[in-house]
CSV table of C-alpha atoms and ligand atoms in Angstrom, one decimal:
chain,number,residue,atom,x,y,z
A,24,UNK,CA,-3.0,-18.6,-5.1
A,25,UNK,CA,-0.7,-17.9,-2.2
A,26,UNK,CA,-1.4,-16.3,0.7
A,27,UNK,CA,1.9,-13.9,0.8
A,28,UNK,CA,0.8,-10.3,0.3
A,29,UNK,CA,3.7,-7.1,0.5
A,30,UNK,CA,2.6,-4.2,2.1
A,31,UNK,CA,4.5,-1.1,0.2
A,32,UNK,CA,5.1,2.1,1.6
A,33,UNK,CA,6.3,4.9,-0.3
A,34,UNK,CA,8.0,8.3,0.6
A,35,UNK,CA,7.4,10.1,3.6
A,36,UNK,CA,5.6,7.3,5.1
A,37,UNK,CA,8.6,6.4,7.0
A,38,UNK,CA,7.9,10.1,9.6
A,39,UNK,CA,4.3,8.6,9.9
A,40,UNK,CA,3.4,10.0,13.3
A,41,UNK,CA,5.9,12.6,13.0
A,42,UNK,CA,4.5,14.3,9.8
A,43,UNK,CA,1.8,16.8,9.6
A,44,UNK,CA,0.1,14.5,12.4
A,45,UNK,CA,-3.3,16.4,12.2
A,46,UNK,CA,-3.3,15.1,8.5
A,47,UNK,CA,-1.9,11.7,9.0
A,48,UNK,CA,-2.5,11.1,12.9
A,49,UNK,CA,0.1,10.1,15.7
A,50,UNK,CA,0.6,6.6,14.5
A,51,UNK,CA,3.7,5.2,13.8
A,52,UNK,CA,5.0,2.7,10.7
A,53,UNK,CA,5.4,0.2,13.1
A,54,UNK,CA,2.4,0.6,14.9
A,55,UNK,CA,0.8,0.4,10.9
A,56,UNK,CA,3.0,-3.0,10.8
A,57,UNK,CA,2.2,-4.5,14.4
A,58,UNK,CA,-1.4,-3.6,12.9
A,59,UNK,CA,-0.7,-5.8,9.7
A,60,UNK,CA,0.6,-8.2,11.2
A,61,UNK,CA,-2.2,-9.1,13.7
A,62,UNK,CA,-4.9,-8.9,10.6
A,63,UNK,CA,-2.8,-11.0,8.5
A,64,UNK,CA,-2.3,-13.4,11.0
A,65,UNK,CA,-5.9,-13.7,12.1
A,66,UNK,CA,-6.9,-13.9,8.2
A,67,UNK,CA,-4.2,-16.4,7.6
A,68,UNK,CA,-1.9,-14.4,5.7
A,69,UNK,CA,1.7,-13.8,5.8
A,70,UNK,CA,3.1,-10.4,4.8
A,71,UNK,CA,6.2,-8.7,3.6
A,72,UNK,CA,6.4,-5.2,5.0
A,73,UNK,CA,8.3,-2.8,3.9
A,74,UNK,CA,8.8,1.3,3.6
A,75,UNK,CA,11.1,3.5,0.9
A,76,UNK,CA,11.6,7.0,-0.2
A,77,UNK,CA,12.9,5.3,-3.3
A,78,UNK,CA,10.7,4.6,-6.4
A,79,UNK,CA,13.2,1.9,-7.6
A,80,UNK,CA,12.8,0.0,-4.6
A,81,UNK,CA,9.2,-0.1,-4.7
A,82,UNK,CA,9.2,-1.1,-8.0
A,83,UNK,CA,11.7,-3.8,-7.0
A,84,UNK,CA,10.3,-5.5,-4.5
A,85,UNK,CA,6.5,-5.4,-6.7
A,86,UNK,CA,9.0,-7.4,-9.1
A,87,UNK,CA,10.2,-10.2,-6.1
A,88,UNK,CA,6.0,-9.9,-5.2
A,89,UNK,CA,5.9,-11.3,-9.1
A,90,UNK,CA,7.5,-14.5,-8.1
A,91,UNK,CA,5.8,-15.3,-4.7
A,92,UNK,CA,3.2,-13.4,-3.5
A,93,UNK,CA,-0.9,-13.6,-4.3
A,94,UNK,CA,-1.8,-9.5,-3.4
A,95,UNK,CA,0.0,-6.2,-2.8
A,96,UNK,CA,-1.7,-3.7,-0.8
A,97,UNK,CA,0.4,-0.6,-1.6
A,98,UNK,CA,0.7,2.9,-0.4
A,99,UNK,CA,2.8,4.7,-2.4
A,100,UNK,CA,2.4,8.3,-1.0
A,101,UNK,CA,2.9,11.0,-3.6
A,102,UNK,CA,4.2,8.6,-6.2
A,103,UNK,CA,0.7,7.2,-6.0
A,104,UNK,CA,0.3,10.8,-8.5
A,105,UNK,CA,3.5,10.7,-10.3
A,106,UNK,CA,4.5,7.1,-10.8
A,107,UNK,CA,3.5,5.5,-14.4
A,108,UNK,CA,6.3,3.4,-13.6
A,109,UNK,CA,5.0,1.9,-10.6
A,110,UNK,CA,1.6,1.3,-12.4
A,111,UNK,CA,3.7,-0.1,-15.2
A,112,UNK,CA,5.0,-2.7,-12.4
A,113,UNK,CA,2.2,-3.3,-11.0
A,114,UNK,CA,0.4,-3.9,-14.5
A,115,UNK,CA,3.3,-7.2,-14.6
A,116,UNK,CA,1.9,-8.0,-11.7
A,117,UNK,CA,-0.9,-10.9,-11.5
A,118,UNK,CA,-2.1,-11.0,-8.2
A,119,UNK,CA,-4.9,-8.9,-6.1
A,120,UNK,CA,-3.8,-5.5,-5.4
A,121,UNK,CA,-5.4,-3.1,-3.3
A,122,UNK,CA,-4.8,1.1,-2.9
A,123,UNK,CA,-4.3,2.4,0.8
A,124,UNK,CA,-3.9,6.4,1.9
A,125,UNK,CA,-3.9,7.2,5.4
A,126,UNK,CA,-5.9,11.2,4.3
A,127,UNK,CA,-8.9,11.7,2.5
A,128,UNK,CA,-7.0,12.7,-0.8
A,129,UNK,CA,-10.2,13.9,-2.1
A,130,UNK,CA,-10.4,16.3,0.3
A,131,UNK,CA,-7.0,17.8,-0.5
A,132,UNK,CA,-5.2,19.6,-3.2
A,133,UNK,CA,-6.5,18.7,-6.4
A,134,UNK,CA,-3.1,17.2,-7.5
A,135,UNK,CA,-3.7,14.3,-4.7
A,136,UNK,CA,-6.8,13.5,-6.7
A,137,UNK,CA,-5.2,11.4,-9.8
A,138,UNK,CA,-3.7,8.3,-8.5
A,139,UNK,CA,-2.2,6.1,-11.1
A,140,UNK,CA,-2.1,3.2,-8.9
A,141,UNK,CA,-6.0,3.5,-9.2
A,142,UNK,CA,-5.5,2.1,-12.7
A,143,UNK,CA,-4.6,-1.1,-12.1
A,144,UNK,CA,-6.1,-1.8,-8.1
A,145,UNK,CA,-9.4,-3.8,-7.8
A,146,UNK,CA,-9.9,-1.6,-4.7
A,147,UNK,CA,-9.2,1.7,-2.9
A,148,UNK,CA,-9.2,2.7,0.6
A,149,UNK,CA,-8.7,6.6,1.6
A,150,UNK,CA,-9.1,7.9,4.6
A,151,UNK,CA,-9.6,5.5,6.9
A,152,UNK,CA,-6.0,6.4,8.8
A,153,UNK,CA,-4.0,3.6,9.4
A,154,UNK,CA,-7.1,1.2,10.0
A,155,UNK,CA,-7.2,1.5,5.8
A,156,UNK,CA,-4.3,-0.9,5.9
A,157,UNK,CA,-6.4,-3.7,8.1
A,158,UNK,CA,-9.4,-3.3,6.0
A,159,UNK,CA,-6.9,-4.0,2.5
A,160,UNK,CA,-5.7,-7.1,3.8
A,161,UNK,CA,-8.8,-8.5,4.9
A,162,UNK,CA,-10.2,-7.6,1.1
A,163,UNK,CA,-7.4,-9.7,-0.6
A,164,UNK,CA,-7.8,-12.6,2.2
A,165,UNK,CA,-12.1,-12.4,1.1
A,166,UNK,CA,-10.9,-12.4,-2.6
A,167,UNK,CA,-8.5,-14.9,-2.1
A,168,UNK,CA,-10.6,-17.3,-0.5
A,169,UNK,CA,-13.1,-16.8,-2.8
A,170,UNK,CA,-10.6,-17.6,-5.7
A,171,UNK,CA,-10.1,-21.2,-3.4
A,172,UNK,CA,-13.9,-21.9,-3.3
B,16,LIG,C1,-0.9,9.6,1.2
B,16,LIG,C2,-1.5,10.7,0.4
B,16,LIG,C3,-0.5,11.3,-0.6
B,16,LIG,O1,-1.1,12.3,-1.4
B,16,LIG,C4,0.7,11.8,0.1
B,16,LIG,O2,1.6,12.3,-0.8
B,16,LIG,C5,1.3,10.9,1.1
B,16,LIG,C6,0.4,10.0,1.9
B,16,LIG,C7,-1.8,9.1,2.3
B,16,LIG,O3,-1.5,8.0,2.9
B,16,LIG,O4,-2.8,9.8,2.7
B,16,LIG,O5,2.5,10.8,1.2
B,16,LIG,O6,-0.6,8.5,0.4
């Protein structure tokens, strides 16, 4: 299977450092992609990155993932609650796929609770800020070298 992954961010995510910073911490998106990057690299991965406020965009590029890529790991901020069309996406999707959030949604408003993304991931990390990322991709590298072996 290859070894692409796309790492989606949804709304919001793009005033990461900016935002409610005792919630989400002082790191930026590109210090979340420099981040990636060096995981992916050192797991020997390669990874599309990409942010959008726009859930057709997301659900776009999980559609190009389709074609070309063997994981997603995918934050999809508060769509991650709304979004049965991003599940419905990701269900068309064949490859590993693995939930990130930055907070502890658990500990939050109830409404962050439900995640519909959750229905279709074979894993979910929450609240390990931006170090959740890290820890997704080297879970689909494991998985994925266990799919080789
Ligand atoms: C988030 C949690 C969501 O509830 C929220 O809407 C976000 C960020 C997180 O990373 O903790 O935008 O996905």
């Amino acid at each position: 299977m290859s070894r692409l992954v796309y790492v989606l961010n949804g709304p919001n995510l793009n005033l990461l450092g900016k935002r409610q910073p005792h919630i989400y911490g002082h790191d930026t998106m590109e210090d979340v992609e420099a981040d990636c990057r060096k995981v992916a690299k050192a797991h020997g991965l390669e990874i599309r990155y990409h942010q959008s406020n726009r859930e057709y965009e997301l659900i776009d590029w999980i559609h190009e993932a389709r074609e070309t890529a063997g994981g997603i790991v995918i934050n999809a901020g508060a769509f991650t609650h709304t979004s049965v069309a991003i599940l419905d996406a990701l269900n068309a999707f064949d490859g590993i796929v693995m939930e990130v959030h930055i907070s502890n949604v658990h500990k939050r408003e109830s409404f962050r609770h439900h995640s519909y993304i959750s229905l279709r991931a074979e894993g979910v990390i929450v609240g390990c800020g931006i170090q959740g990322y890290g820890l997704a991709l080297q879970r689909i590298a494991a998985l994925l070298d266990a799919k080789k072996g």
